[in-house]
Coordinates of C-alpha atoms and ligand atoms in Angstrom, one line a residue:
M667 CA 72.7 4.4 7.1
S668 CA 75.6 5.0 9.4
A669 CA 75.2 6.7 12.8
I670 CA 75.8 10.5 13.0
E671 CA 78.4 12.0 15.3
R672 CA 78.4 15.7 15.1
D673 CA 78.5 19.0 16.9
V674 CA 75.8 21.4 16.0
D675 CA 74.2 24.6 17.3
A676 CA 70.8 23.0 17.9
V677 CA 69.0 19.7 17.8
V678 CA 65.3 20.0 16.9
I679 CA 63.1 17.1 18.0
G680 CA 60.1 16.6 15.7
A681 CA 59.1 17.5 12.2
G682 CA 55.5 18.6 12.8
F683 CA 54.1 22.1 12.6
A684 CA 56.5 23.2 15.3
G685 CA 59.7 21.4 14.3
L686 CA 59.4 22.5 10.7
Y687 CA 59.0 26.1 11.5
A688 CA 61.8 25.9 14.1
V689 CA 64.2 24.6 11.5
Y690 CA 63.1 27.3 9.1
K691 CA 63.6 30.1 11.6
L692 CA 66.8 28.9 13.2
R693 CA 68.4 28.2 9.8
E694 CA 67.7 31.9 9.0
L695 CA 70.0 32.8 11.9
G696 CA 72.7 30.7 10.2
L697 CA 72.6 28.0 12.9
D698 CA 73.9 24.5 12.2
L699 CA 71.0 22.2 12.9
Q700 CA 70.2 18.6 13.3
G701 CA 66.6 17.5 13.3
F702 CA 65.3 14.1 14.4
E703 CA 61.8 12.7 13.6
A704 CA 60.5 9.3 14.7
A705 CA 58.1 9.0 11.7
D706 CA 59.2 8.4 8.1
G707 CA 58.3 11.9 7.0
V708 CA 57.2 15.3 8.1
G709 CA 53.8 16.2 9.5
G710 CA 53.8 15.1 13.1
T711 CA 50.3 14.5 14.4
W712 CA 49.0 14.9 10.8
R713 CA 51.1 12.0 9.6
W714 CA 50.3 9.6 12.4
N715 CA 46.6 10.2 12.7
C716 CA 45.5 8.9 9.3
Y717 CA 42.4 7.1 10.6
P718 CA 39.2 7.6 8.5
G719 CA 37.5 10.8 9.4
C720 CA 40.5 12.5 11.0
R721 CA 40.1 16.3 10.6
C722 CA 41.2 19.4 12.5
D723 CA 38.8 21.1 14.7
V724 CA 40.3 24.6 14.1
A725 CA 39.3 26.2 10.8
S726 CA 41.9 25.6 8.1
M727 CA 42.4 29.2 7.0
E728 CA 43.3 29.9 10.7
Y729 CA 45.2 26.7 11.3
S730 CA 48.0 27.4 9.0
Y731 CA 51.3 29.3 8.9
S732 CA 51.3 33.0 8.5
F733 CA 55.1 33.5 8.1
D734 CA 55.2 32.9 4.4
K735 CA 52.9 35.4 2.7
E736 CA 53.3 33.9 -0.7
L737 CA 52.4 30.5 0.6
E738 CA 49.3 32.0 2.2
Q739 CA 48.2 33.2 -1.2
E740 CA 49.2 30.2 -3.2
W741 CA 47.7 27.4 -1.0
T742 CA 44.0 27.0 -1.2
W743 CA 42.3 25.2 1.6
K744 CA 39.4 23.1 0.3
E745 CA 37.2 22.8 3.4
R746 CA 36.3 24.8 6.5
Y747 CA 38.1 22.1 8.5
G748 CA 41.1 20.5 7.0
A749 CA 41.1 16.8 6.6
Q750 CA 44.2 14.9 7.7
E751 CA 45.3 14.2 4.1
E752 CA 45.0 17.9 3.2
I753 CA 46.9 19.2 6.3
L754 CA 49.6 16.6 5.7
A755 CA 49.9 17.6 2.1
Y756 CA 50.2 21.2 3.2
L757 CA 53.0 20.4 5.6
E758 CA 54.8 18.3 3.0
H759 CA 54.5 21.2 0.6
V760 CA 55.9 23.6 3.2
A761 CA 58.8 21.2 3.8
D762 CA 59.6 21.0 0.1
R763 CA 59.1 24.7 -0.6
H764 CA 61.6 25.6 2.1
D765 CA 63.9 22.6 1.6
L766 CA 63.4 21.6 5.3
R767 CA 63.6 17.8 5.0
R768 CA 67.4 17.8 4.5
H769 CA 67.9 18.9 8.1
F770 CA 66.0 15.9 9.5
R771 CA 66.9 12.3 10.1
F772 CA 63.6 10.4 9.8
E773 CA 62.6 7.1 11.4
T774 CA 64.9 8.1 14.2
R775 CA 63.7 8.6 17.8
V776 CA 65.7 10.6 20.3
T777 CA 66.3 8.2 23.2
S778 CA 68.4 10.3 25.6
A779 CA 69.4 13.9 26.1
V780 CA 72.0 14.7 28.8
W781 CA 73.4 18.1 29.7
D782 CA 77.1 18.2 29.9
D783 CA 77.8 21.1 32.2
D784 CA 81.5 21.4 31.6
A785 CA 81.2 21.5 27.8
E786 CA 77.8 23.4 28.1
R787 CA 76.3 21.1 25.5
W788 CA 73.4 18.7 25.2
V789 CA 74.5 15.2 24.3
V790 CA 71.7 13.7 22.3
E791 CA 71.4 10.0 21.4
T792 CA 69.0 8.2 19.2
D793 CA 67.7 4.7 18.6
R794 CA 70.0 4.5 15.5
G795 CA 73.1 5.1 17.5
D796 CA 73.5 8.7 16.6
R797 CA 75.3 11.0 19.1
V798 CA 75.0 14.7 18.5
R799 CA 76.3 17.4 20.8
A800 CA 74.3 20.6 20.6
R801 CA 74.3 24.0 22.4
F802 CA 70.5 24.0 22.3
L803 CA 67.9 21.3 22.5
I804 CA 64.6 22.4 20.9
A805 CA 61.8 20.1 22.0
A806 CA 59.2 20.4 19.2
S807 CA 58.0 16.9 20.1
G808 CA 54.3 17.6 20.2
N809 CA 51.6 17.7 22.8
L810 CA 49.6 14.7 21.5
S811 CA 52.3 12.5 20.2
L812 CA 52.5 9.8 22.9
P813 CA 49.5 7.5 22.5
N814 CA 47.8 6.2 25.6
T815 CA 47.2 2.5 25.5
P816 CA 45.5 1.5 28.7
P817 CA 46.9 -1.8 30.1
F818 CA 43.7 -3.8 29.5
P819 CA 44.4 -7.3 30.9
G820 CA 44.8 -9.9 28.1
I821 CA 45.2 -7.5 25.2
D822 CA 48.0 -9.5 23.8
R823 CA 45.8 -12.6 23.6
F824 CA 43.3 -11.1 21.3
R825 CA 43.3 -13.0 18.0
G826 CA 42.0 -10.1 16.0
R827 CA 43.7 -6.9 15.1
V828 CA 44.3 -4.0 17.6
V829 CA 45.0 -0.5 16.2
H830 CA 45.3 2.9 17.9
T831 CA 43.9 5.9 16.2
G832 CA 47.2 7.7 16.9
T833 CA 49.3 5.1 15.0
W834 CA 46.8 4.1 12.3
P835 CA 48.4 2.0 9.6
R836 CA 49.1 4.0 6.5
E837 CA 47.7 1.3 4.2
G838 CA 44.4 1.5 6.1
V839 CA 42.3 -1.1 7.9
D840 CA 39.7 -3.0 6.0
V841 CA 36.7 -3.4 8.3
S842 CA 34.1 -4.3 5.7
G843 CA 32.1 -7.3 6.8
R844 CA 34.0 -7.3 10.1
R845 CA 32.9 -6.9 13.8
V846 CA 34.6 -3.9 15.1
G847 CA 35.0 -2.4 18.6
V848 CA 36.0 1.1 19.4
I849 CA 37.1 2.0 22.9
G850 CA 37.0 5.8 23.5
T851 CA 34.6 8.6 22.5
G852 CA 36.8 11.7 22.6
S853 CA 37.6 13.6 19.4
S854 CA 39.3 10.7 17.7
G855 CA 36.6 8.2 18.6
V856 CA 33.8 10.6 17.5
Q857 CA 35.5 11.1 14.1
V858 CA 36.3 7.5 13.4
I859 CA 33.0 5.9 14.7
P860 CA 30.7 7.2 11.9
M861 CA 33.2 6.2 9.3
L862 CA 33.7 2.6 10.6
A863 CA 30.0 2.2 11.0
Q864 CA 29.5 2.6 7.2
D865 CA 31.6 -0.5 6.5
A866 CA 31.7 -2.7 9.5
E867 CA 29.3 -5.6 9.8
H868 CA 28.7 -4.5 13.3
L869 CA 30.3 -1.7 15.4
Y870 CA 30.4 -1.8 19.2
V871 CA 31.3 1.5 20.8
F872 CA 32.7 1.1 24.3
Q873 CA 32.1 4.4 26.1
R874 CA 33.3 5.3 29.5
T875 CA 32.5 9.0 29.8
P876 CA 30.2 10.5 27.2
H877 CA 31.5 13.6 25.6
F878 CA 29.5 16.6 24.5
V879 CA 29.5 16.5 20.7
V880 CA 28.5 19.5 18.5
P881 CA 28.2 19.4 14.7
A882 CA 31.5 20.3 12.9
A883 CA 29.3 21.7 10.1
N884 CA 32.3 21.2 7.8
H885 CA 31.7 22.3 4.3
P886 CA 33.7 23.1 1.1
L887 CA 35.0 26.7 1.3
S888 CA 33.5 28.9 -1.3
E889 CA 35.8 30.6 -3.8
E890 CA 34.5 33.9 -2.6
Y891 CA 35.3 33.2 1.0
V892 CA 38.8 32.1 0.1
R893 CA 39.4 35.1 -2.1
E894 CA 38.1 37.6 0.4
T895 CA 40.1 36.1 3.2
K896 CA 43.3 36.0 1.2
A897 CA 42.7 39.6 0.2
R898 CA 42.8 40.6 3.9
Y899 CA 44.8 37.8 5.4
D900 CA 46.9 40.0 7.8
E901 CA 43.7 41.5 9.2
F902 CA 42.2 38.0 9.4
R903 CA 45.2 36.8 11.5
R904 CA 44.9 39.8 13.7
E905 CA 41.3 38.9 14.4
C906 CA 42.5 35.5 15.5
W907 CA 44.9 37.2 17.9
Q908 CA 42.1 39.2 19.3
T909 CA 40.2 36.1 20.5
P910 CA 41.0 34.2 23.8
F911 CA 42.4 31.1 22.1
G912 CA 43.7 32.2 18.7
F913 CA 40.8 31.0 16.6
R914 CA 37.9 33.2 15.5
L915 CA 35.0 32.9 17.8
E916 CA 32.3 35.4 18.3
V917 CA 31.7 35.6 22.1
N918 CA 28.4 37.1 23.1
P919 CA 29.1 39.5 26.0
K920 CA 25.7 38.7 27.7
S921 CA 25.3 36.3 30.5
A922 CA 23.3 33.1 29.9
L923 CA 21.4 34.0 33.0
E924 CA 20.3 37.5 32.1
V925 CA 18.3 36.5 29.0
S926 CA 14.9 34.8 28.7
E927 CA 14.8 31.0 28.1
E928 CA 13.5 31.7 24.7
E929 CA 16.4 34.0 23.7
R930 CA 18.9 31.6 25.3
N931 CA 17.6 28.6 23.4
A932 CA 17.5 30.6 20.1
E933 CA 21.1 31.5 20.6
Y934 CA 22.1 27.9 21.3
Q935 CA 20.3 26.7 18.2
R936 CA 21.9 29.4 16.1
R937 CA 25.4 28.4 17.3
W938 CA 24.6 24.7 16.9
D939 CA 23.7 25.4 13.3
L940 CA 26.9 27.4 12.8
G941 CA 28.8 24.4 14.2
G942 CA 32.4 24.1 15.4
P943 CA 33.3 25.8 18.7
E944 CA 30.6 28.5 18.3
L945 CA 28.3 27.0 21.0
L946 CA 30.7 27.9 23.8
G947 CA 30.7 31.5 22.7
A948 CA 26.9 31.7 23.0
F949 CA 27.3 33.5 26.4
S950 CA 30.2 35.1 28.2
D951 CA 29.9 33.0 31.4
I952 CA 29.5 29.5 30.1
M953 CA 33.0 28.5 31.2
L954 CA 32.8 30.6 34.4
D955 CA 29.5 30.0 36.0
E956 CA 28.1 26.6 36.8
R957 CA 24.4 27.6 36.4
A958 CA 25.1 29.3 33.0
N959 CA 27.1 26.3 31.9
E960 CA 24.2 24.0 32.9
T961 CA 21.8 25.8 30.6
C962 CA 24.1 25.0 27.7
A963 CA 24.7 21.4 28.8
Q964 CA 21.0 20.7 29.2
W965 CA 20.3 22.2 25.8
V966 CA 22.8 19.8 24.3
R967 CA 21.4 16.8 26.2
D968 CA 17.9 17.7 24.9
K969 CA 19.4 17.8 21.4
I970 CA 20.9 14.3 21.9
A971 CA 17.5 13.0 22.9
E972 CA 16.0 14.6 19.8
I973 CA 18.5 13.0 17.4
V974 CA 18.9 9.5 18.9
D975 CA 15.9 7.3 18.4
D976 CA 16.4 4.8 21.2
P977 CA 15.7 6.7 24.5
E978 CA 18.0 4.4 26.5
T979 CA 20.9 4.9 24.1
A980 CA 20.2 8.7 24.1
R981 CA 20.4 8.7 27.9
R982 CA 23.7 6.9 27.9
L983 CA 25.1 9.4 25.4
Q984 CA 24.1 12.4 27.6
P985 CA 27.0 13.7 29.7
T986 CA 25.9 14.5 33.2
T987 CA 29.0 14.4 35.4
Y988 CA 31.0 17.5 34.3
P989 CA 30.4 21.0 32.8
I990 CA 30.2 21.3 29.0
G991 CA 33.5 22.6 27.7
A992 CA 35.5 21.2 30.6
K993 CA 36.6 18.3 28.3
R994 CA 37.5 19.6 24.9
L995 CA 34.2 20.2 23.0
V996 CA 34.1 17.5 20.4
Q997 CA 33.1 18.3 16.9
G998 CA 31.4 15.5 15.0
T999 CA 29.8 14.7 11.7
G1000 CA 26.7 12.6 12.0
Y1001 CA 28.0 11.2 15.3
Y1002 CA 24.8 10.9 17.3
E1003 CA 22.9 9.9 14.1
T1004 CA 25.2 6.9 13.9
Y1005 CA 23.5 5.3 16.9
N1006 CA 20.3 5.1 14.9
R1007 CA 21.9 2.5 12.6
D1008 CA 21.1 -1.2 13.1
N1009 CA 24.7 -2.2 13.0
V1010 CA 25.9 0.1 15.9
T1011 CA 25.6 -0.8 19.6
L1012 CA 26.7 1.5 22.4
V1013 CA 28.2 -0.3 25.3
D1014 CA 28.2 1.7 28.5
L1015 CA 31.4 1.0 30.5
L1016 CA 30.1 2.9 33.5
E1017 CA 27.4 0.3 33.9
A1018 CA 29.7 -2.6 33.2
P1019 CA 33.4 -1.9 33.0
I1020 CA 35.9 -3.8 30.8
V1021 CA 37.2 -6.8 32.7
E1022 CA 39.6 -8.1 30.1
I1023 CA 40.4 -8.6 26.5
T1024 CA 39.9 -12.2 25.6
E1025 CA 41.1 -14.1 22.5
R1026 CA 37.7 -13.3 20.9
G1027 CA 37.1 -9.8 22.0
V1028 CA 36.2 -7.5 24.9
R1029 CA 34.6 -8.9 28.0
T1030 CA 32.8 -6.4 30.3
E1031 CA 31.3 -7.3 33.6
A1032 CA 28.0 -7.9 31.8
A1033 CA 28.9 -9.6 28.5
E1034 CA 31.6 -10.7 26.0
Y1035 CA 31.7 -8.9 22.6
E1036 CA 33.3 -10.9 19.8
L1037 CA 35.3 -8.8 17.5
D1038 CA 37.6 -9.0 14.5
V1039 CA 39.1 -5.5 15.0
L1040 CA 39.6 -3.5 18.1
V1041 CA 40.2 0.2 17.7
L1042 CA 41.8 2.1 20.6
A1043 CA 40.7 5.7 20.5
T1044 CA 42.0 6.1 24.0
G1045 CA 43.9 9.3 23.6
Y1046 CA 47.3 10.5 24.6
D1047 CA 49.6 11.1 27.6
G1048 CA 49.2 14.8 26.6
V1049 CA 51.5 17.8 26.9
T1050 CA 54.0 16.5 29.4
G1051 CA 54.0 12.8 28.2
P1052 CA 56.4 13.2 25.3
L1053 CA 58.9 15.3 27.3
L1054 CA 58.8 12.9 30.3
A1055 CA 59.2 9.9 28.0
L1056 CA 62.5 11.5 26.8
N1057 CA 63.3 12.5 30.4
P1058 CA 66.2 14.9 29.7
V1059 CA 68.9 15.0 32.3
G1060 CA 69.8 18.6 33.2
R1061 CA 72.4 20.2 35.5
D1062 CA 73.7 18.0 38.4
G1063 CA 72.0 14.9 37.1
L1064 CA 68.5 16.3 37.7
T1065 CA 66.0 14.5 35.5
L1066 CA 62.8 16.0 34.2
R1067 CA 60.7 13.3 35.9
E1068 CA 62.2 14.4 39.2
A1069 CA 61.7 18.1 38.5
W1070 CA 58.1 17.5 37.5
A1071 CA 57.2 14.9 40.0
D1072 CA 54.2 16.9 41.2
G1073 CA 53.3 18.3 37.8
P1074 CA 55.1 20.5 35.3
H1075 CA 57.0 23.6 36.4
T1076 CA 58.0 25.9 33.6
Y1077 CA 58.6 29.5 32.9
L1078 CA 56.2 30.6 30.2
G1079 CA 56.1 27.0 29.0
L1080 CA 59.4 27.8 27.2
G1081 CA 62.0 26.6 29.7
V1082 CA 62.6 24.6 32.8
A1083 CA 65.0 25.6 35.7
G1084 CA 67.9 23.3 35.9
F1085 CA 67.8 22.5 32.2
P1086 CA 70.0 25.1 30.5
N1087 CA 69.4 25.7 26.8
L1088 CA 66.4 23.3 26.7
I1089 CA 63.6 25.1 24.9
T1090 CA 60.1 23.7 24.8
V1091 CA 57.9 24.7 21.9
T1092 CA 54.3 25.1 23.2
G1093 CA 55.3 23.4 26.5
P1094 CA 53.1 23.0 29.5
G1095 CA 52.1 26.4 31.0
S1096 CA 51.8 28.0 27.6
P1097 CA 48.5 28.4 25.8
S1098 CA 49.4 25.3 23.7
V1099 CA 46.6 22.8 23.8
V1100 CA 43.8 25.2 24.5
S1101 CA 44.9 27.5 21.6
N1102 CA 45.2 27.4 17.8
F1103 CA 48.4 25.5 17.6
A1104 CA 49.6 27.0 14.4
L1105 CA 49.4 30.5 15.8
S1106 CA 51.0 29.5 19.2
I1107 CA 53.8 27.6 17.5
E1108 CA 54.7 30.6 15.3
Q1109 CA 54.7 32.9 18.3
H1110 CA 56.9 30.6 20.3
V1111 CA 59.4 29.9 17.6
D1112 CA 59.7 33.6 16.7
W1113 CA 60.3 34.4 20.3
I1114 CA 62.9 31.5 20.6
A1115 CA 64.7 32.7 17.4
D1116 CA 64.9 36.2 18.9
L1117 CA 66.3 34.8 22.1
L1118 CA 69.0 32.8 20.3
A1119 CA 69.9 35.9 18.2
H1120 CA 70.1 37.9 21.4
M1121 CA 72.4 35.4 23.0
R1122 CA 74.7 35.3 20.1
E1123 CA 74.8 39.1 19.9
H1124 CA 75.7 39.4 23.6
G1125 CA 78.0 36.4 23.8
I1126 CA 75.7 34.5 26.1
R1127 CA 76.3 30.8 26.5
T1128 CA 73.4 29.5 28.5
V1129 CA 69.8 30.4 29.3
E1130 CA 67.5 28.9 31.9
P1131 CA 64.6 30.1 34.0
D1132 CA 65.3 31.6 37.4
P1133 CA 63.6 29.2 39.8
E1134 CA 61.6 32.0 41.5
A1135 CA 60.3 33.3 38.2
Q1136 CA 59.4 29.8 37.2
E1137 CA 57.4 29.2 40.4
A1138 CA 55.6 32.5 40.1
W1139 CA 54.6 31.6 36.5
T1140 CA 53.6 28.1 37.4
R1141 CA 51.4 29.5 40.3
H1142 CA 49.9 32.0 37.9
V1143 CA 49.0 29.3 35.4
R1144 CA 47.2 27.4 38.1
E1145 CA 45.5 30.5 39.6
V1146 CA 44.1 31.5 36.2
A1147 CA 42.7 28.0 35.6
E1148 CA 41.3 27.4 39.1
P1149 CA 38.2 29.7 39.1
T1150 CA 37.1 28.5 35.6
L1151 CA 35.1 25.4 34.9
F1152 CA 38.0 24.0 32.8
T1153 CA 39.3 22.2 35.9
R1154 CA 36.1 20.4 36.7
A1155 CA 36.4 17.3 34.6
N1156 CA 38.6 14.3 34.4
S1157 CA 40.1 15.4 31.2
W1158 CA 43.5 14.9 29.5
W1159 CA 43.9 18.7 29.9
M1160 CA 44.1 18.0 33.7
G1161 CA 46.3 14.9 33.2
A1162 CA 43.4 12.9 34.6
N1163 CA 43.3 10.3 31.8
I1164 CA 46.6 8.8 32.9
P1165 CA 46.7 6.9 36.2
G1166 CA 49.1 8.5 38.7
K1167 CA 49.6 11.7 36.6
P1168 CA 49.5 14.8 38.8
R1169 CA 46.2 16.5 38.5
V1170 CA 47.1 20.0 37.1
F1171 CA 45.7 22.0 34.3
L1172 CA 48.4 21.8 31.7
A1173 CA 47.9 24.9 29.6
Y1174 CA 47.7 28.6 30.2
L1175 CA 44.2 29.9 30.0
G1176 CA 44.9 33.6 30.3
G1177 CA 44.6 34.1 26.5
V1178 CA 47.0 34.1 23.6
T1179 CA 47.4 37.9 23.4
P1180 CA 48.1 38.6 27.1
Y1181 CA 50.5 35.6 27.0
K1182 CA 52.3 37.0 23.9
E1183 CA 52.5 40.4 25.6
R1184 CA 54.1 38.8 28.7
C1185 CA 56.7 36.9 26.5
D1186 CA 57.5 40.1 24.6
E1187 CA 57.8 42.1 27.8
V1188 CA 60.2 39.5 29.3
A1189 CA 62.3 39.8 26.1
A1190 CA 62.2 43.6 26.2
N1191 CA 63.5 43.6 29.8
G1192 CA 66.6 41.6 28.8
Y1193 CA 64.9 38.2 29.3
E1194 CA 63.7 39.0 32.8
G1195 CA 63.2 35.9 34.8
F1196 CA 65.8 33.9 32.9
V1197 CA 69.4 33.4 34.1
L1198 CA 71.8 34.2 31.3
T1199 CA 75.4 33.3 31.5
A1200 CA 77.9 35.4 29.6
A1201 CA 80.8 34.1 27.6
E1202 CA 83.5 35.6 29.8
P1203 CA 82.4 35.4 33.4
S1204 CA 83.1 38.9 34.7
P1205 CA 85.6 39.1 37.6
A1206 CA 84.0 39.1 41.0
Ligands
LIG1083 P1 40.7 11.8 24.5 O1 39.9 13.0 24.3 O2 41.6 11.7 25.7 O3 39.7 10.6 24.5 C1 40.0 9.3 24.9 C2 38.8 8.4 25.1 O4 39.2 7.1 25.5 C3 37.9 8.9 26.2 O5 36.6 8.7 25.8 C4 38.3 8.1 27.4 O6 37.3 8.0 28.3 C5 38.6 6.8 26.7 N1 39.4 5.9 27.5 C6 40.7 6.2 27.9 N2 41.2 5.2 28.7 C7 40.2 4.3 28.8 C8 40.0 3.1 29.5 N3 41.0 2.6 30.2 N4 38.8 2.4 29.4 C9 37.8 3.0 28.7 N5 37.9 4.1 28.0 C10 39.1 4.8 28.1 O7 41.6 11.4 23.2 P2 41.3 11.7 21.7 O8 42.4 11.1 20.9 O9 39.9 11.4 21.3 O10 41.5 13.3 21.5 C11 42.6 13.9 22.0 C12 42.7 15.3 21.4 O11 43.1 15.3 20.0 C13 41.4 16.1 21.4 O12 41.0 16.6 22.6 C14 41.7 17.1 20.3 O13 42.4 18.2 20.9 C15 42.5 16.4 19.3 P3 37.2 9.0 29.6 O14 36.7 10.3 29.0 O15 38.6 9.1 30.1 O16 36.3 8.4 30.6

């Protein structure tokens, strides 16, 4: 395939939930588009993460597009939480239905993006030698798209196979009769561990920090539920918007500290049985008050002790060093029960850290574990990682890495001062990773499309945040996070999983509706806080 040289209105990076919808919306405006996607097809996260057990932790009828009313009626989700295969099939269906693939060049990674201030164009280059000049650069490159592979000494020596959950081989990995190690017990680890345990000869789980895991309580959706929801889908979507994070969650207005222990425990048990995120809605102050939080955390620790047969293993699985919910609450299926199997061993890295990977396996300070397959469920350089890896160069040679040296600075998570016409979909400082992505992506892309239409209508060439508005927003994002318990863990939300990454809460916790209202108000006030340059500079 020969390299592309073209001039377009916009380059869209990524063909996941965000990039697909961006192409759909911007094409409606009649814009000339060029999309690039590193994978060999659409789907983003849902293409890459094809490890066994991968499933969304936001309910499928909520984690889906709302823009296409016919699609909403035609597509029937099978389960409460969509499995990776089902969500990928859905996104492929959307791409076909709206003929979106033809705008993308697949298996092509954008390697550089430089703003040419004289021409007022982004010059975008790829690993296939493409060179495209575009007025707008739409980064829909994802928040969890840059896998984190810790530099374990000796990893290249290992004679077995190493796979990361975020780049799982499409043909699968046969672990039957093999000795398998998994490093990491976040959402990916918790999903893959019970699956691998079924086939592996022996499974060693290398755990650094235990996570709080609640039952996903996934189940097939009843025909009745699907029918009733489809019959009132608009109202159902509105209910999502009325929640803090865009997925339906009944939050009990009571404090955990105002009720009797009996009532509290009954509420926790009821929510545990409902599964999913419900537990954190048991009381209004779980994420605000340490003592309230501790009642919930201890209740889960007791649950772990109830489920896991070996008291020593149970103790190691009990998180004690951070509030429940401060790392994303993990939803599992038979996770704790997996440790009751004879072929599963929990290795506590807090007691004996990994020293190196040898030819044979993993060596900790206490022992060497011989393995045939090593699975890295070690997460991502989240939110800012993919943008900083691209490291766009803005006005006057300013790089994004320089601009974000002490953490991300954005206006509304949509734009960055010094980077004209760079638009980030669900960028840092927007609800992004704490919200229902499908809902946040649609809100962002709709807003972006309105902005681009406004610019065209008014002959505006460039848009970028005013530095003062950007700093005020960045401060606001931090001030909203600070009093909550969300900042009290070494989580990827805080950037704490990547050595040297500034410790900043990366998403906006103020709620999806207040956030949307702010974006709409900014637009209504002529894109207040953005600097817009008109086509014909008016005489001084
Ligand atoms: P996470 O949630 O970042 O989990 C990564 C796991 O890997 C976590 O248990 C980490 O332990 C562990 N980890 C990372 N680096 C190391 C090293 N160097 N040594 C040992 N253990 C390590 O990523 P996931 O992919 O599970 O989930 C990401 C999001 O995807 C999730 O929140 C959902 O939104 C979907 P740690 O806790 O840092 O001690």
